[in-house]
Coordinates of C-alpha atoms and ligand atoms in Angstrom, one line a residue:
Chain A
M1431 CA 24.3 9.0 -23.7
F1432 CA 25.0 5.4 -22.6
F1433 CA 22.0 5.2 -20.3
E1434 CA 19.8 6.8 -22.9
S1435 CA 20.7 4.2 -25.5
V1436 CA 20.4 1.4 -22.9
A1437 CA 16.9 2.7 -22.1
N1438 CA 16.0 2.7 -25.8
I1439 CA 17.1 -0.9 -26.3
W1440 CA 15.3 -1.9 -23.2
N1441 CA 12.1 -0.2 -24.4
K1442 CA 12.4 -1.9 -27.7
Y1443 CA 13.7 -5.3 -26.9
G1444 CA 13.0 -5.7 -23.1
G1445 CA 10.0 -7.8 -23.7
S1446 CA 11.9 -10.4 -25.8
I1447 CA 14.9 -10.3 -23.5
M1448 CA 12.6 -11.1 -20.5
G1449 CA 11.2 -14.0 -22.5
G1450 CA 14.7 -15.2 -22.9
V1451 CA 15.2 -14.9 -19.2
G1452 CA 12.2 -17.2 -18.8
N1453 CA 13.7 -19.8 -21.1
T1454 CA 17.1 -19.6 -19.5
M1455 CA 15.6 -20.2 -16.1
L1456 CA 13.3 -23.0 -17.4
I1457 CA 16.2 -24.8 -19.1
A1458 CA 18.6 -24.3 -16.2
L1459 CA 16.1 -25.5 -13.6
I1460 CA 14.7 -28.5 -15.4
G1461 CA 18.2 -29.4 -16.6
T1462 CA 19.6 -29.3 -13.1
V1463 CA 16.7 -31.4 -11.7
M1464 CA 17.0 -33.9 -14.5
G1465 CA 20.8 -33.9 -14.0
L1466 CA 20.3 -34.6 -10.3
L1467 CA 17.9 -37.5 -11.2
I1468 CA 20.5 -38.9 -13.6
G1469 CA 23.2 -38.6 -10.9
L1470 CA 21.1 -40.3 -8.3
I1471 CA 20.1 -43.2 -10.6
N1472 CA 23.8 -43.7 -11.5
G1473 CA 24.7 -43.6 -7.9
I1474 CA 22.2 -46.3 -7.1
I1475 CA 23.3 -48.5 -10.1
R1476 CA 27.0 -48.1 -9.3
T1477 CA 26.7 -49.2 -5.7
V1478 CA 24.8 -52.4 -6.5
P1479 CA 26.8 -55.2 -4.8
K1480 CA 28.7 -57.5 -7.2
S1481 CA 26.7 -60.6 -8.1
K1482 CA 28.1 -64.0 -7.6
N1483 CA 26.8 -65.0 -11.1
G1484 CA 29.6 -64.5 -13.6
F1485 CA 27.4 -63.3 -16.4
I1486 CA 25.5 -60.8 -14.3
R1487 CA 28.8 -59.6 -12.9
F1488 CA 30.0 -59.0 -16.5
I1489 CA 26.9 -56.9 -17.3
Q1490 CA 27.4 -54.9 -14.1
S1491 CA 31.0 -54.1 -15.0
L1492 CA 29.8 -53.1 -18.5
I1493 CA 27.2 -50.8 -17.1
N1494 CA 29.7 -49.3 -14.7
F1495 CA 32.1 -48.8 -17.6
I1496 CA 29.4 -47.0 -19.6
I1497 CA 28.6 -44.7 -16.7
T1498 CA 32.3 -43.9 -16.2
A1499 CA 32.7 -43.2 -20.0
Y1500 CA 29.6 -41.0 -19.9
V1501 CA 31.0 -39.0 -17.0
E1502 CA 34.4 -38.6 -18.5
I1503 CA 33.2 -37.6 -21.9
F1504 CA 30.6 -35.1 -20.9
R1505 CA 32.9 -33.5 -18.3
G1506 CA 35.9 -33.5 -20.7
T1507 CA 34.2 -31.7 -23.6
P1508 CA 32.6 -28.2 -23.8
M1509 CA 28.8 -28.1 -23.6
M1510 CA 28.7 -25.9 -26.6
V1511 CA 30.3 -28.7 -28.7
Q1512 CA 28.0 -31.3 -27.1
A1513 CA 25.0 -29.1 -28.1
M1514 CA 26.1 -28.9 -31.7
L1515 CA 26.9 -32.7 -31.9
I1516 CA 23.6 -33.8 -30.3
F1517 CA 21.4 -31.4 -32.2
W1518 CA 23.0 -31.8 -35.6
G1519 CA 23.8 -35.4 -35.0
Y1520 CA 20.1 -36.1 -34.6
A1521 CA 19.3 -34.1 -37.7
F1522 CA 22.0 -36.1 -39.6
A1523 CA 20.7 -39.4 -38.4
S1524 CA 17.1 -38.6 -39.1
G1525 CA 17.8 -37.3 -42.6
G1526 CA 17.3 -33.6 -41.8
V1527 CA 14.6 -33.5 -39.2
T1528 CA 15.6 -31.2 -36.3
L1529 CA 14.4 -31.5 -32.8
P1530 CA 12.3 -28.7 -31.2
L1531 CA 14.8 -26.2 -29.6
I1532 CA 13.7 -25.7 -26.0
P1533 CA 13.4 -29.5 -25.4
S1534 CA 16.7 -30.0 -27.1
G1535 CA 18.3 -27.4 -24.8
I1536 CA 16.8 -29.1 -21.7
F1537 CA 18.1 -32.4 -22.9
I1538 CA 21.6 -31.2 -23.5
V1539 CA 21.8 -29.4 -20.1
S1540 CA 20.4 -32.4 -18.4
I1541 CA 22.9 -34.9 -19.6
N1542 CA 25.7 -32.5 -19.2
T1543 CA 24.7 -31.7 -15.6
G1544 CA 24.0 -35.4 -15.0
A1545 CA 27.7 -36.1 -15.7
Y1546 CA 28.9 -33.6 -13.1
I1547 CA 26.2 -34.6 -10.5
T1548 CA 27.0 -38.3 -11.0
E1549 CA 30.5 -37.6 -9.6
I1550 CA 29.0 -35.4 -6.8
V1551 CA 26.6 -38.2 -5.8
R1552 CA 29.5 -40.7 -5.9
G1553 CA 31.4 -38.6 -3.4
G1554 CA 28.2 -38.1 -1.3
I1555 CA 27.6 -41.9 -1.1
I1556 CA 31.2 -42.6 -0.2
S1557 CA 30.9 -40.1 2.7
I1558 CA 28.0 -42.1 4.2
D1559 CA 29.0 -44.4 7.0
R1560 CA 29.1 -48.1 6.1
G1561 CA 27.0 -48.7 9.2
Q1562 CA 24.0 -47.1 7.5
F1563 CA 24.2 -49.6 4.7
E1564 CA 24.7 -52.5 7.1
G1565 CA 22.0 -51.4 9.5
A1566 CA 19.5 -51.5 6.6
A1567 CA 20.9 -54.8 5.2
S1568 CA 20.8 -56.5 8.6
L1569 CA 17.0 -56.0 8.8
G1570 CA 16.6 -57.4 5.3
M1571 CA 16.2 -54.3 3.2
N1572 CA 17.5 -54.7 -0.4
H1573 CA 19.9 -52.4 -2.2
F1574 CA 17.2 -50.3 -3.7
Q1575 CA 15.3 -49.9 -0.4
T1576 CA 18.5 -49.1 1.4
M1577 CA 19.5 -46.5 -1.2
T1578 CA 16.2 -44.7 -1.6
R1579 CA 15.1 -44.7 2.1
V1580 CA 18.3 -44.5 4.0
V1581 CA 21.3 -43.4 1.9
I1582 CA 20.1 -41.0 -0.7
P1583 CA 18.2 -38.8 1.8
Q1584 CA 21.4 -38.4 3.7
V1585 CA 23.4 -37.9 0.5
M1586 CA 20.9 -35.2 -0.7
R1587 CA 21.6 -33.1 2.4
N1588 CA 25.3 -33.3 1.9
I1589 CA 25.3 -32.6 -1.8
L1590 CA 22.7 -29.8 -1.8
P1591 CA 25.3 -27.0 -1.9
S1592 CA 27.1 -28.6 -4.8
V1593 CA 23.8 -29.1 -6.7
S1594 CA 22.8 -25.5 -6.1
N1595 CA 26.1 -24.6 -7.5
E1596 CA 25.4 -26.6 -10.6
F1597 CA 22.2 -24.8 -11.0
V1598 CA 23.9 -21.4 -10.8
I1599 CA 26.5 -22.6 -13.3
N1600 CA 23.7 -23.7 -15.6
I1601 CA 22.0 -20.3 -15.5
K1602 CA 25.2 -18.9 -17.0
D1603 CA 26.1 -21.8 -19.3
T1604 CA 22.7 -22.1 -21.0
S1605 CA 24.1 -19.1 -23.0
V1606 CA 26.1 -21.6 -25.1
L1607 CA 22.8 -23.0 -26.4
N1608 CA 22.5 -20.0 -28.7
V1609 CA 24.8 -21.9 -31.1
I1610 CA 21.8 -24.1 -32.0
G1611 CA 19.4 -21.2 -31.8
V1612 CA 17.7 -21.8 -28.5
T1613 CA 15.9 -18.6 -27.6
E1614 CA 17.4 -17.9 -24.2
L1615 CA 18.7 -14.7 -22.7
Y1616 CA 22.0 -14.6 -24.6
Y1617 CA 20.2 -15.2 -27.9
Y1618 CA 17.8 -12.3 -27.4
A1619 CA 20.6 -10.0 -26.2
N1620 CA 22.5 -10.9 -29.3
S1621 CA 19.6 -10.2 -31.6
A1622 CA 19.0 -6.9 -29.9
A1623 CA 22.7 -6.0 -30.5
K1624 CA 22.6 -7.0 -34.1
Q1625 CA 19.4 -5.1 -34.9
S1626 CA 20.2 -2.0 -33.0
Y1627 CA 24.0 -1.9 -33.8
K1628 CA 24.4 -1.2 -30.0
T1629 CA 26.3 -4.3 -29.0
F1630 CA 27.9 -2.9 -25.9
E1631 CA 24.7 -1.6 -24.5
A1632 CA 22.8 -4.8 -25.3
F1633 CA 25.3 -7.0 -23.6
A1634 CA 25.6 -4.6 -20.6
I1635 CA 21.9 -5.3 -20.1
A1636 CA 22.4 -9.1 -20.4
C1637 CA 25.4 -9.0 -18.0
V1638 CA 23.3 -7.2 -15.3
I1639 CA 20.5 -9.6 -15.7
Y1640 CA 22.7 -12.7 -15.5
F1641 CA 24.3 -11.2 -12.4
V1642 CA 21.1 -10.4 -10.7
L1643 CA 19.8 -13.9 -11.4
T1644 CA 22.8 -15.8 -10.1
F1645 CA 23.4 -13.5 -7.2
S1646 CA 19.8 -13.6 -5.9
I1647 CA 19.5 -17.3 -6.5
T1648 CA 22.8 -18.1 -4.7
R1649 CA 21.5 -16.2 -1.7
L1650 CA 18.1 -17.9 -1.8
L1651 CA 19.6 -21.4 -2.1
R1652 CA 21.9 -20.7 0.8
L1653 CA 18.9 -19.7 2.9
V1654 CA 17.1 -22.9 1.9
E1655 CA 20.2 -25.0 2.8
R1656 CA 20.4 -23.4 6.2
L1657 CA 16.7 -24.1 6.8
L1658 CA 17.2 -27.7 5.9
E1659 CA 20.2 -28.1 8.1
G1660 CA 18.0 -27.2 11.1
K1661 CA 18.7 -25.1 14.1
K1662 CA 22.4 -24.4 14.3
N1663 CA 23.3 -21.4 16.5
Y1664 CA 26.7 -20.4 17.3
T1665 CA 27.0 -18.8 20.7
I1666 CA 30.2 -17.0 21.3
F1667 CA 31.5 -16.7 24.8
G1668 CA 34.3 -14.5 25.7
S1669 CA 35.8 -11.4 24.1
Q1670 CA 37.2 -10.9 20.7
T1671 CA 39.1 -7.8 21.6
D1672 CA 40.9 -9.3 24.6
P1673 CA 43.2 -12.0 23.3
A1674 CA 43.5 -13.4 26.9
A1675 CA 39.8 -14.3 27.0
E1676 CA 39.1 -17.6 25.4
I1677 CA 36.4 -17.7 22.7
H1678 CA 34.2 -20.8 22.8
V1679 CA 32.1 -21.5 19.8
K1680 CA 29.3 -23.8 20.9
E1681 CA 27.0 -25.7 18.5
D1682 CA 23.5 -25.7 19.9
E1683 CA 21.3 -28.6 19.1
Chain B
M422 CA 15.0 -83.7 19.5
M423 CA 13.9 -80.4 18.1
E424 CA 15.6 -79.1 15.0
P425 CA 18.0 -76.2 15.8
I426 CA 17.0 -72.8 14.5
I427 CA 20.6 -72.2 13.3
K428 CA 23.2 -74.8 12.7
V429 CA 26.7 -73.6 11.8
D430 CA 28.5 -76.4 10.2
H431 CA 32.3 -76.4 9.5
L432 CA 32.2 -72.7 8.7
V433 CA 35.4 -71.2 7.2
K434 CA 35.9 -67.6 6.4
N435 CA 39.0 -66.1 4.7
F436 CA 39.9 -62.5 4.1
G437 CA 42.3 -62.8 1.3
K438 CA 44.9 -65.2 2.4
N439 CA 44.1 -64.9 6.1
E440 CA 41.9 -67.7 7.5
I441 CA 39.8 -65.8 10.0
L442 CA 37.3 -68.5 10.9
K443 CA 38.6 -72.1 10.9
D444 CA 36.0 -74.8 11.0
I445 CA 33.4 -73.4 13.3
S446 CA 30.5 -75.6 14.2
F447 CA 27.7 -75.1 16.8
E448 CA 23.9 -75.1 17.1
V449 CA 21.4 -72.6 18.3
N450 CA 18.1 -74.0 19.6
K451 CA 14.9 -72.1 20.2
G452 CA 15.1 -70.1 23.3
D453 CA 18.9 -70.4 23.7
V454 CA 20.7 -67.4 25.0
I455 CA 24.3 -67.9 23.9
S456 CA 27.2 -65.6 24.9
I457 CA 30.2 -65.6 22.7
I458 CA 33.4 -64.4 24.5
G459 CA 37.0 -64.2 23.4
S460 CA 39.7 -61.6 22.9
S461 CA 39.6 -59.0 20.2
G462 CA 40.4 -60.3 16.8
S463 CA 39.4 -63.8 17.5
G464 CA 36.7 -63.7 14.8
K465 CA 33.5 -63.2 16.9
S466 CA 32.1 -60.4 14.7
T467 CA 33.1 -62.1 11.5
M468 CA 31.1 -65.2 12.6
L469 CA 28.0 -63.1 13.4
R470 CA 28.3 -61.3 10.2
C471 CA 28.5 -64.5 8.3
I472 CA 25.3 -65.6 10.0
N473 CA 23.6 -62.3 9.0
M474 CA 25.1 -62.7 5.5
L475 CA 27.0 -59.4 5.8
E476 CA 30.0 -61.4 5.0
E477 CA 30.1 -64.2 2.5
K478 CA 31.4 -67.5 4.0
T479 CA 34.3 -69.2 2.3
A480 CA 33.3 -72.8 3.0
G481 CA 31.0 -74.8 5.2
E482 CA 27.3 -74.4 5.8
I483 CA 25.0 -72.2 7.8
L484 CA 21.6 -73.9 8.1
F485 CA 18.4 -72.1 9.1
H486 CA 15.7 -74.6 10.2
G487 CA 17.7 -77.2 8.3
K488 CA 18.0 -75.3 5.1
S489 CA 21.2 -73.7 3.8
I490 CA 20.9 -69.9 4.0
D491 CA 22.4 -69.7 0.5
G492 CA 19.2 -71.0 -0.9
L493 CA 16.9 -68.7 1.1
K494 CA 15.6 -65.4 0.1
R495 CA 18.1 -63.1 1.6
S496 CA 15.8 -60.3 2.8
E497 CA 13.4 -62.7 4.3
Y498 CA 16.1 -64.7 6.1
R499 CA 17.8 -61.5 7.4
S500 CA 14.6 -60.2 8.8
K501 CA 14.4 -63.4 10.9
A502 CA 18.0 -63.3 12.1
V503 CA 18.6 -59.6 12.7
M504 CA 21.7 -58.0 14.0
V505 CA 22.3 -55.3 16.7
F506 CA 25.6 -53.6 16.2
Q507 CA 28.3 -52.2 18.5
Q508 CA 27.9 -48.8 16.7
F509 CA 24.1 -48.9 16.7
N510 CA 23.8 -48.1 13.0
L511 CA 20.5 -46.3 13.5
F512 CA 19.3 -44.5 10.4
E513 CA 20.4 -40.9 10.9
N514 CA 17.8 -39.4 8.6
M515 CA 14.9 -40.9 10.5
T516 CA 13.2 -40.3 13.8
V517 CA 13.3 -43.0 16.5
L518 CA 9.8 -44.2 15.5
K519 CA 10.6 -44.3 11.8
N520 CA 13.7 -46.3 12.5
C521 CA 11.6 -49.0 14.1
V522 CA 8.9 -48.8 11.4
I523 CA 10.9 -48.7 8.2
G524 CA 12.1 -52.3 8.2
Q525 CA 8.6 -53.6 8.9
R526 CA 7.1 -51.6 6.1
E527 CA 9.8 -52.3 3.5
V528 CA 10.7 -55.9 4.2
L529 CA 7.7 -57.4 5.9
K530 CA 5.2 -55.2 4.0
R531 CA 3.2 -54.6 7.1
D532 CA 0.6 -51.8 6.9
K533 CA 1.3 -48.4 8.5
E534 CA -0.9 -48.9 11.5
E535 CA 0.4 -52.3 12.4
A536 CA 4.0 -51.3 11.9
K537 CA 3.5 -48.2 14.1
N538 CA 1.8 -50.1 16.9
K539 CA 4.5 -52.7 16.9
A540 CA 7.2 -50.1 17.0
L541 CA 5.5 -48.3 19.8
H542 CA 5.1 -51.5 21.7
Y543 CA 8.8 -52.4 21.6
L544 CA 9.9 -48.8 22.2
E545 CA 7.9 -48.9 25.3
K546 CA 9.6 -52.1 26.3
V547 CA 13.0 -50.6 26.0
G548 CA 11.9 -47.4 27.7
M549 CA 12.2 -45.1 24.7
L550 CA 8.6 -44.1 24.3
P551 CA 9.2 -40.5 25.3
Y552 CA 11.8 -40.1 22.5
I553 CA 9.8 -41.3 19.4
N554 CA 10.2 -38.0 17.6
A555 CA 13.9 -37.5 18.3
K556 CA 16.6 -38.0 15.8
P557 CA 19.4 -40.5 16.6
K558 CA 22.0 -37.7 17.0
Q559 CA 20.0 -36.2 19.8
L560 CA 20.3 -39.4 21.8
S561 CA 22.9 -40.8 24.2
G562 CA 24.7 -44.0 23.2
G563 CA 22.7 -46.1 25.6
Q564 CA 19.4 -44.6 24.3
K565 CA 20.6 -45.3 20.7
Q566 CA 21.3 -48.9 21.5
R567 CA 17.9 -49.4 23.1
V568 CA 16.3 -48.0 20.0
A569 CA 18.4 -50.3 17.9
I570 CA 17.1 -53.2 20.0
A571 CA 13.5 -52.1 19.6
R572 CA 14.1 -51.8 15.9
A573 CA 15.4 -55.4 15.8
L574 CA 12.5 -56.7 18.0
A575 CA 9.9 -55.0 15.8
M576 CA 10.8 -57.3 13.0
D577 CA 9.6 -60.3 15.1
P578 CA 12.9 -62.1 14.4
E579 CA 13.5 -65.7 15.5
V580 CA 17.1 -64.9 16.5
I581 CA 18.8 -61.6 17.4
L582 CA 22.5 -61.4 16.9
F583 CA 24.2 -58.9 19.3
D584 CA 27.7 -57.8 18.4
E585 CA 29.2 -56.2 21.5
P586 CA 26.1 -54.1 22.2
T587 CA 27.7 -52.3 25.1
S588 CA 31.3 -51.9 24.0
A589 CA 30.8 -48.4 22.5
L590 CA 29.0 -47.1 25.5
D591 CA 30.2 -44.9 28.3
P592 CA 30.4 -47.0 31.5
E593 CA 27.3 -45.4 33.1
M594 CA 25.1 -46.5 30.2
V595 CA 26.2 -50.1 30.0
G596 CA 23.7 -51.1 32.7
E597 CA 20.6 -49.7 31.0
V598 CA 21.3 -51.7 27.9
L599 CA 22.3 -54.9 29.6
S600 CA 19.1 -54.8 31.7
V601 CA 17.0 -54.6 28.5
I602 CA 18.8 -57.6 27.1
R603 CA 18.5 -59.4 30.3
S604 CA 14.7 -58.9 30.3
L605 CA 14.6 -60.2 26.7
A606 CA 16.5 -63.3 27.8
G607 CA 13.9 -63.9 30.4
S608 CA 11.1 -63.7 27.8
G609 CA 12.4 -66.7 25.9
L610 CA 13.9 -64.9 22.9
T611 CA 16.7 -66.7 21.1
M612 CA 19.9 -64.6 21.2
L613 CA 23.5 -64.8 20.3
I614 CA 25.5 -62.2 22.2
V615 CA 29.1 -61.3 21.6
T616 CA 30.2 -59.6 24.8
H617 CA 33.0 -58.6 27.1
E618 CA 30.7 -58.3 30.1
M619 CA 31.6 -61.6 31.9
T620 CA 29.2 -61.2 34.8
F621 CA 26.3 -60.6 32.4
A622 CA 27.4 -63.6 30.3
R623 CA 27.5 -65.8 33.3
D624 CA 24.1 -64.6 34.6
V625 CA 21.9 -64.6 31.5
S626 CA 23.3 -67.3 29.2
D627 CA 22.3 -70.9 28.8
R628 CA 25.6 -71.5 27.0
V629 CA 28.9 -69.7 26.6
I630 CA 31.1 -70.1 23.6
F631 CA 34.8 -69.2 24.0
M632 CA 36.5 -68.3 20.7
D633 CA 40.2 -67.9 20.1
G634 CA 42.1 -67.5 16.9
G635 CA 39.2 -68.3 14.7
V636 CA 38.1 -71.5 16.4
I637 CA 35.6 -72.4 19.1
V638 CA 37.8 -73.5 22.0
E639 CA 35.0 -74.3 24.4
D640 CA 31.2 -74.4 24.2
D641 CA 29.5 -75.2 27.5
T642 CA 27.3 -74.0 30.3
P643 CA 28.3 -70.8 32.1
D644 CA 28.9 -72.8 35.2
V645 CA 31.5 -74.9 33.5
I646 CA 33.1 -72.1 31.5
F647 CA 33.3 -69.7 34.5
G648 CA 33.6 -72.4 37.2
S649 CA 35.8 -75.1 35.9
P650 CA 36.8 -74.6 32.2
K651 CA 38.1 -77.7 30.6
M652 CA 40.5 -76.0 28.2
P653 CA 43.7 -74.2 29.5
R654 CA 43.2 -71.5 26.9
T655 CA 39.7 -70.6 28.3
R656 CA 41.2 -70.5 31.8
E657 CA 44.0 -68.3 30.7
F658 CA 41.6 -65.9 28.9
L659 CA 39.3 -65.7 31.9
T660 CA 42.1 -65.2 34.4
R661 CA 43.4 -62.3 32.2
I662 CA 40.1 -60.6 31.7
L663 CA 38.7 -61.0 35.2
S664 CA 41.9 -59.6 36.8
Q665 CA 41.4 -56.4 34.9
Ligands
ADP750 N1 36.7 -57.0 6.1 C1 37.9 -57.5 6.6 N2 38.9 -57.6 5.8 C2 40.1 -58.2 6.2 N3 40.2 -58.6 7.5 C3 39.2 -58.6 8.3 C4 38.0 -58.0 7.9 N4 37.1 -58.0 9.0 C5 37.8 -58.6 10.0 N5 39.1 -58.9 9.6 C6 40.1 -59.6 10.4 O1 39.5 -60.7 11.0 C7 40.0 -60.9 12.3 C8 38.8 -61.1 13.2 O2 38.1 -59.9 13.3 P1 36.7 -59.8 14.1 O3 35.8 -60.9 13.6 O4 36.3 -58.4 14.0 O5 37.2 -60.2 15.5 P2 36.4 -59.9 16.9 O6 35.0 -59.5 16.6 O7 36.5 -61.2 17.6 O8 37.2 -58.9 17.6 C9 40.8 -59.7 12.6 O9 42.2 -60.1 12.5 C10 40.5 -58.7 11.6 O10 41.6 -57.9 11.3
MG751 MG1 34.1 -57.6 17.1

């Protein structure tokens, strides 16, 4: 009974739902990449050494304040509300013109993710040894060269798991974009439910698809992370059953 | 009389309320090999860092070929007075070769081929040619420091500032690094070397500067400093350190 009606919905709406999957993935992926870019740019700006010139120093503090405000506001409010505010705020300001939906969705996810990744990048930069900055500076490299050639590549490796995590979160959270009518997975599942009057079955399908997406992508990204980390084998010597035998875990280079 | 490459003139450096360097003056002439000795905390690193502009001086002047370094283009000046650190500070994300190429490419804007050849030349000089594709974390401390020296040399600097280049090394690796520096001293390179290796300081230096409590107590030839120091504080320090 249940499976029959699921099959019916799938036959009828499967095509549009899969189109929604495409949009969901597109928005989540581009949104995460753009968010990462925003985070890295903010990271580079925030670490610029304070100028000796009073006016420039004031501008620097102002920019840092704006970045902090951006991070706090976007992390402290729901993305669903941000979507409404940005989409309808633009319509309000432009006198009724609305933005195209998919680009709007990408924009909203990008700046929302950017706020989270700005903080992730900040932590990543703090964790880099000061000697890396000084080594570059001592040769004459400027801040931008130091960050892009030496620091950010090291930060990227450290933050990759967190950024992957943001991507997986975005796959799920793009669902809130249906409030402005973005045609992603949730949107099509919802219209299938409305049209067929089979709400439970339609969302059961959506649920399975979301899980398959996030689960497979989580595994995939973990594999990528492991490959980027390079060879790292753990050889275990000794016995796990005999407590008297010591177990050495050796990290091979 | 030739103009000194670097002239430190009444240099003062405070960290907050603490006066770390108090009225430091000395000159570095072309070809000079100057060892700087003194107990830990006497301000040796701070002085080198002021010269490399890693620290901002509080008062006084540092002149490079007669011009205040405050008025010079920072990146250009630093590439001419490069620093070699106690902790090596090699770029962890780059191979040995890339470590020695990056500064030339980014700062001196040398083309790829020239930068690579220069890097290979100096890596050979420090005996690290077989390791050009290794990453820093695969190297021993002594090897890292030799790469750091090649990285500095590849910039074709006028002065190299060494801050305790062998202090972070296991004893068996000190020799290989000192012998590299010794050969550089022989080649006429201008160097300032903060060191605790007294035999080395006596053998390679033209001059030895003894610092204590943020001042230069004595600045003289190694023969005088190690043979018959004029200041009681120098004698005290040497007696203490040589008896260890
Ligand atoms: N960034 C800093 N902030 C505050 N105090 C510092 C800083 N760097 C060095 N000092 C202080 O300056 C003094 C001299 O340090 P340093 O130049 O490292 O001496 P040395 O290299 O001769 O051992 C020490 O007392 C140290 O605690
Ligand atoms: Mg020191």
